[in-house]
């Protein structure tokens, strides 16, 4: 998974290759106010994140990828266990939910929408 690789390696050049480099990209992060629209805002946010946070390992599971009949659009969902260090303090985020939409442009896939969320235990309605 390319986005996971970018987060682990903190490779801004690779991020620019797998992301729409215009206003098409929309990302919802895990913070309540984290809504990023457009490549300039994403680039600024990721440079700051890479400077303050070290992603040690991301383990992806339950990945589902679907391709539209046109062959030009795909969407995915997955869960990830994330080992990070923020200012020298280690954290483990289990079950981070990630979904997104990719579009094929000039023969390569780019992210145009990503959504990250953290599960909240006990909020589901009982069957």
PDB file of C-alpha atoms in Angstrom:
ATOM      1  CA  UNK A   1       0.000   0.000   0.000  1.00  0.00           C
ATOM      2  CA  UNK A   2       1.662   3.187  -1.206  1.00  0.00           C
ATOM      3  CA  UNK A   3       0.263   5.637   1.346  1.00  0.00           C
ATOM      4  CA  UNK A   4       1.453   3.438   4.215  1.00  0.00           C
ATOM      5  CA  UNK A   5       4.928   3.285   2.666  1.00  0.00           C
ATOM      6  CA  UNK A   6       5.053   7.077   2.392  1.00  0.00           C
ATOM      7  CA  UNK A   7       4.042   7.494   6.024  1.00  0.00           C
ATOM      8  CA  UNK A   8       6.751   5.042   7.153  1.00  0.00           C
ATOM      9  CA  UNK A   9       9.523   6.526   4.997  1.00  0.00           C
ATOM     10  CA  UNK A  10       8.414  10.183   5.237  1.00  0.00           C
ATOM     11  CA  UNK A  11       9.124  10.523   1.516  1.00  0.00           C
ATOM     12  CA  UNK A  12       7.599  13.832   0.340  1.00  0.00           C
ATOM     13  CA  UNK A  13       8.574  13.176  -3.285  1.00  0.00           C
ATOM     14  CA  UNK A  14       6.739   9.847  -3.278  1.00  0.00           C
ATOM     15  CA  UNK A  15       3.754  11.504  -1.577  1.00  0.00           C
ATOM     16  CA  UNK A  16       3.582  14.036  -4.407  1.00  0.00           C
ATOM     17  CA  UNK A  17       3.602  11.171  -6.940  1.00  0.00           C
ATOM     18  CA  UNK A  18       0.660   9.301  -5.377  1.00  0.00           C
ATOM     19  CA  UNK A  19      -1.479  12.336  -4.525  1.00  0.00           C
ATOM     20  CA  UNK A  20      -3.502  14.682  -6.711  1.00  0.00           C
ATOM     21  CA  UNK A  21      -1.321  17.823  -6.837  1.00  0.00           C
ATOM     22  CA  UNK A  22      -4.199  20.270  -7.098  1.00  0.00           C
ATOM     23  CA  UNK A  23      -7.380  21.135  -5.198  1.00  0.00           C
ATOM     24  CA  UNK A  24      -8.877  17.669  -5.934  1.00  0.00           C
ATOM     25  CA  UNK A  25      -7.380  15.998  -2.856  1.00  0.00           C
ATOM     26  CA  UNK A  26      -9.586  15.954   0.270  1.00  0.00           C
ATOM     27  CA  UNK A  27      -8.417  14.298   3.481  1.00  0.00           C
ATOM     28  CA  UNK A  28     -10.146  13.849   6.817  1.00  0.00           C
ATOM     29  CA  UNK A  29      -7.685  13.040   9.589  1.00  0.00           C
ATOM     30  CA  UNK A  30      -8.324  11.727  13.073  1.00  0.00           C
ATOM     31  CA  UNK A  31      -8.444  15.140  14.774  1.00  0.00           C
ATOM     32  CA  UNK A  32     -11.918  16.735  14.947  1.00  0.00           C
ATOM     33  CA  UNK A  33     -10.723  19.788  12.958  1.00  0.00           C
ATOM     34  CA  UNK A  34      -8.499  17.897  10.521  1.00  0.00           C
ATOM     35  CA  UNK A  35      -9.927  18.476   7.042  1.00  0.00           C
ATOM     36  CA  UNK A  36      -7.310  19.138   4.371  1.00  0.00           C
ATOM     37  CA  UNK A  37      -8.271  20.330   0.900  1.00  0.00           C
ATOM     38  CA  UNK A  38      -5.693  20.691  -1.852  1.00  0.00           C
ATOM     39  CA  UNK A  39      -2.077  19.683  -2.321  1.00  0.00           C
ATOM     40  CA  UNK A  40      -0.500  22.868  -0.840  1.00  0.00           C
ATOM     41  CA  UNK A  41      -2.268  22.357   2.515  1.00  0.00           C
ATOM     42  CA  UNK A  42      -1.497  18.624   2.542  1.00  0.00           C
ATOM     43  CA  UNK A  43       2.174  19.262   1.750  1.00  0.00           C
ATOM     44  CA  UNK A  44       2.465  21.799   4.580  1.00  0.00           C
ATOM     45  CA  UNK A  45       0.724  19.480   7.055  1.00  0.00           C
ATOM     46  CA  UNK A  46       2.843  16.448   6.126  1.00  0.00           C
ATOM     47  CA  UNK A  47       6.111  18.393   6.355  1.00  0.00           C
ATOM     48  CA  UNK A  48       5.128  19.466   9.871  1.00  0.00           C
ATOM     49  CA  UNK A  49       4.017  15.936  10.786  1.00  0.00           C
ATOM     50  CA  UNK A  50       7.221  14.375   9.476  1.00  0.00           C
ATOM     51  CA  UNK A  51       9.268  16.908  11.486  1.00  0.00           C
ATOM     52  CA  UNK A  52       7.502  16.122  14.780  1.00  0.00           C
ATOM     53  CA  UNK A  53       6.375  12.493  14.467  1.00  0.00           C
ATOM     54  CA  UNK A  54       8.239   9.313  13.616  1.00  0.00           C
ATOM     55  CA  UNK A  55       6.162   6.484  12.168  1.00  0.00           C
ATOM     56  CA  UNK A  56       7.962   3.327  13.189  1.00  0.00           C
ATOM     57  CA  UNK A  57       5.661   0.738  11.638  1.00  0.00           C
ATOM     58  CA  UNK A  58       2.206   0.443  10.116  1.00  0.00           C
ATOM     59  CA  UNK A  59       0.650  -3.013   9.816  1.00  0.00           C
ATOM     60  CA  UNK A  60      -2.309  -3.098   7.404  1.00  0.00           C
ATOM     61  CA  UNK A  61      -5.120  -5.644   7.624  1.00  0.00           C
ATOM     62  CA  UNK A  62      -8.635  -6.199   6.287  1.00  0.00           C
ATOM     63  CA  UNK A  63      -7.771  -4.387   3.058  1.00  0.00           C
ATOM     64  CA  UNK A  64     -10.471  -4.275   0.390  1.00  0.00           C
ATOM     65  CA  UNK A  65      -9.844  -2.689  -3.032  1.00  0.00           C
ATOM     66  CA  UNK A  66     -12.535  -2.244  -5.671  1.00  0.00           C
ATOM     67  CA  UNK A  67     -12.056  -1.110  -9.274  1.00  0.00           C
ATOM     68  CA  UNK A  68     -14.772   0.685 -11.223  1.00  0.00           C
ATOM     69  CA  UNK A  69     -15.761  -0.882 -14.570  1.00  0.00           C
ATOM     70  CA  UNK A  70     -14.183   2.115 -16.350  1.00  0.00           C
ATOM     71  CA  UNK A  71     -10.763   1.151 -14.979  1.00  0.00           C
ATOM     72  CA  UNK A  72     -10.206   4.816 -14.075  1.00  0.00           C
ATOM     73  CA  UNK A  73     -11.453   4.938 -10.464  1.00  0.00           C
ATOM     74  CA  UNK A  74     -10.808   2.685  -7.477  1.00  0.00           C
ATOM     75  CA  UNK A  75     -11.675   2.824  -3.802  1.00  0.00           C
ATOM     76  CA  UNK A  76     -10.306   1.019  -0.791  1.00  0.00           C
ATOM     77  CA  UNK A  77     -10.759   0.459   2.907  1.00  0.00           C
ATOM     78  CA  UNK A  78      -8.413  -1.052   5.453  1.00  0.00           C
ATOM     79  CA  UNK A  79      -7.473  -1.112   9.109  1.00  0.00           C
ATOM     80  CA  UNK A  80      -4.001  -0.402  10.377  1.00  0.00           C
ATOM     81  CA  UNK A  81      -2.051  -0.758  13.595  1.00  0.00           C
ATOM     82  CA  UNK A  82       0.255   2.223  13.858  1.00  0.00           C
ATOM     83  CA  UNK A  83       3.420   2.459  15.962  1.00  0.00           C
ATOM     84  CA  UNK A  84       4.530   6.088  16.248  1.00  0.00           C
ATOM     85  CA  UNK A  85       6.804   8.260  18.317  1.00  0.00           C
ATOM     86  CA  UNK A  86       5.924  11.869  19.087  1.00  0.00           C
ATOM     87  CA  UNK A  87       8.679  13.941  20.678  1.00  0.00           C
ATOM     88  CA  UNK A  88      10.378  10.760  21.871  1.00  0.00           C
ATOM     89  CA  UNK A  89       7.262   9.201  23.404  1.00  0.00           C
ATOM     90  CA  UNK A  90       6.007   5.951  21.825  1.00  0.00           C
ATOM     91  CA  UNK A  91       2.328   5.357  21.027  1.00  0.00           C
ATOM     92  CA  UNK A  92       0.402   2.410  19.612  1.00  0.00           C
ATOM     93  CA  UNK A  93      -2.770   3.184  17.647  1.00  0.00           C
ATOM     94  CA  UNK A  94      -4.654  -0.019  16.898  1.00  0.00           C
ATOM     95  CA  UNK A  95      -7.438  -0.386  14.356  1.00  0.00           C
ATOM     96  CA  UNK A  96      -7.022   2.965  12.600  1.00  0.00           C
ATOM     97  CA  UNK A  97      -9.608   2.939   9.833  1.00  0.00           C
ATOM     98  CA  UNK A  98      -8.447   4.231   6.465  1.00  0.00           C
ATOM     99  CA  UNK A  99     -10.499   4.589   3.308  1.00  0.00           C
ATOM    100  CA  UNK A 100      -9.921   6.415   0.087  1.00  0.00           C
ATOM    101  CA  UNK A 101     -10.605   7.002  -3.563  1.00  0.00           C
ATOM    102  CA  UNK A 102      -8.007   6.832  -6.318  1.00  0.00           C
ATOM    103  CA  UNK A 103      -8.194   8.112  -9.869  1.00  0.00           C
ATOM    104  CA  UNK A 104      -6.028   7.025 -12.781  1.00  0.00           C
ATOM    105  CA  UNK A 105      -4.318  10.066 -14.325  1.00  0.00           C
ATOM    106  CA  UNK A 106      -1.752   9.903 -17.087  1.00  0.00           C
ATOM    107  CA  UNK A 107      -1.349   6.163 -16.518  1.00  0.00           C
ATOM    108  CA  UNK A 108      -0.763   6.343 -12.741  1.00  0.00           C
ATOM    109  CA  UNK A 109      -3.016   6.101  -9.701  1.00  0.00           C
ATOM    110  CA  UNK A 110      -3.352   9.137  -7.435  1.00  0.00           C
ATOM    111  CA  UNK A 111      -5.252   9.599  -4.200  1.00  0.00           C
ATOM    112  CA  UNK A 112      -8.083  12.101  -4.496  1.00  0.00           C
ATOM    113  CA  UNK A 113      -9.782  11.350  -1.167  1.00  0.00           C
ATOM    114  CA  UNK A 114      -8.561   9.798   2.095  1.00  0.00           C
ATOM    115  CA  UNK A 115     -10.296   9.350   5.434  1.00  0.00           C
ATOM    116  CA  UNK A 116      -8.657   8.268   8.679  1.00  0.00           C
ATOM    117  CA  UNK A 117     -10.605   7.542  11.851  1.00  0.00           C
ATOM    118  CA  UNK A 118     -10.022   5.970  15.230  1.00  0.00           C
ATOM    119  CA  UNK A 119     -12.588   3.478  16.504  1.00  0.00           C
ATOM    120  CA  UNK A 120     -14.630   4.401  19.565  1.00  0.00           C
ATOM    121  CA  UNK A 121     -15.502   1.379  21.685  1.00  0.00           C
ATOM    122  CA  UNK A 122     -19.088   1.005  22.866  1.00  0.00           C
ATOM    123  CA  UNK A 123     -20.703   3.381  20.383  1.00  0.00           C
ATOM    124  CA  UNK A 124     -22.333   0.738  18.158  1.00  0.00           C
ATOM    125  CA  UNK A 125     -26.036  -0.026  18.392  1.00  0.00           C
ATOM    126  CA  UNK A 126     -26.738  -3.504  19.741  1.00  0.00           C
ATOM    127  CA  UNK A 127     -28.367  -5.974  17.319  1.00  0.00           C
TER     128      UNK A 127
END
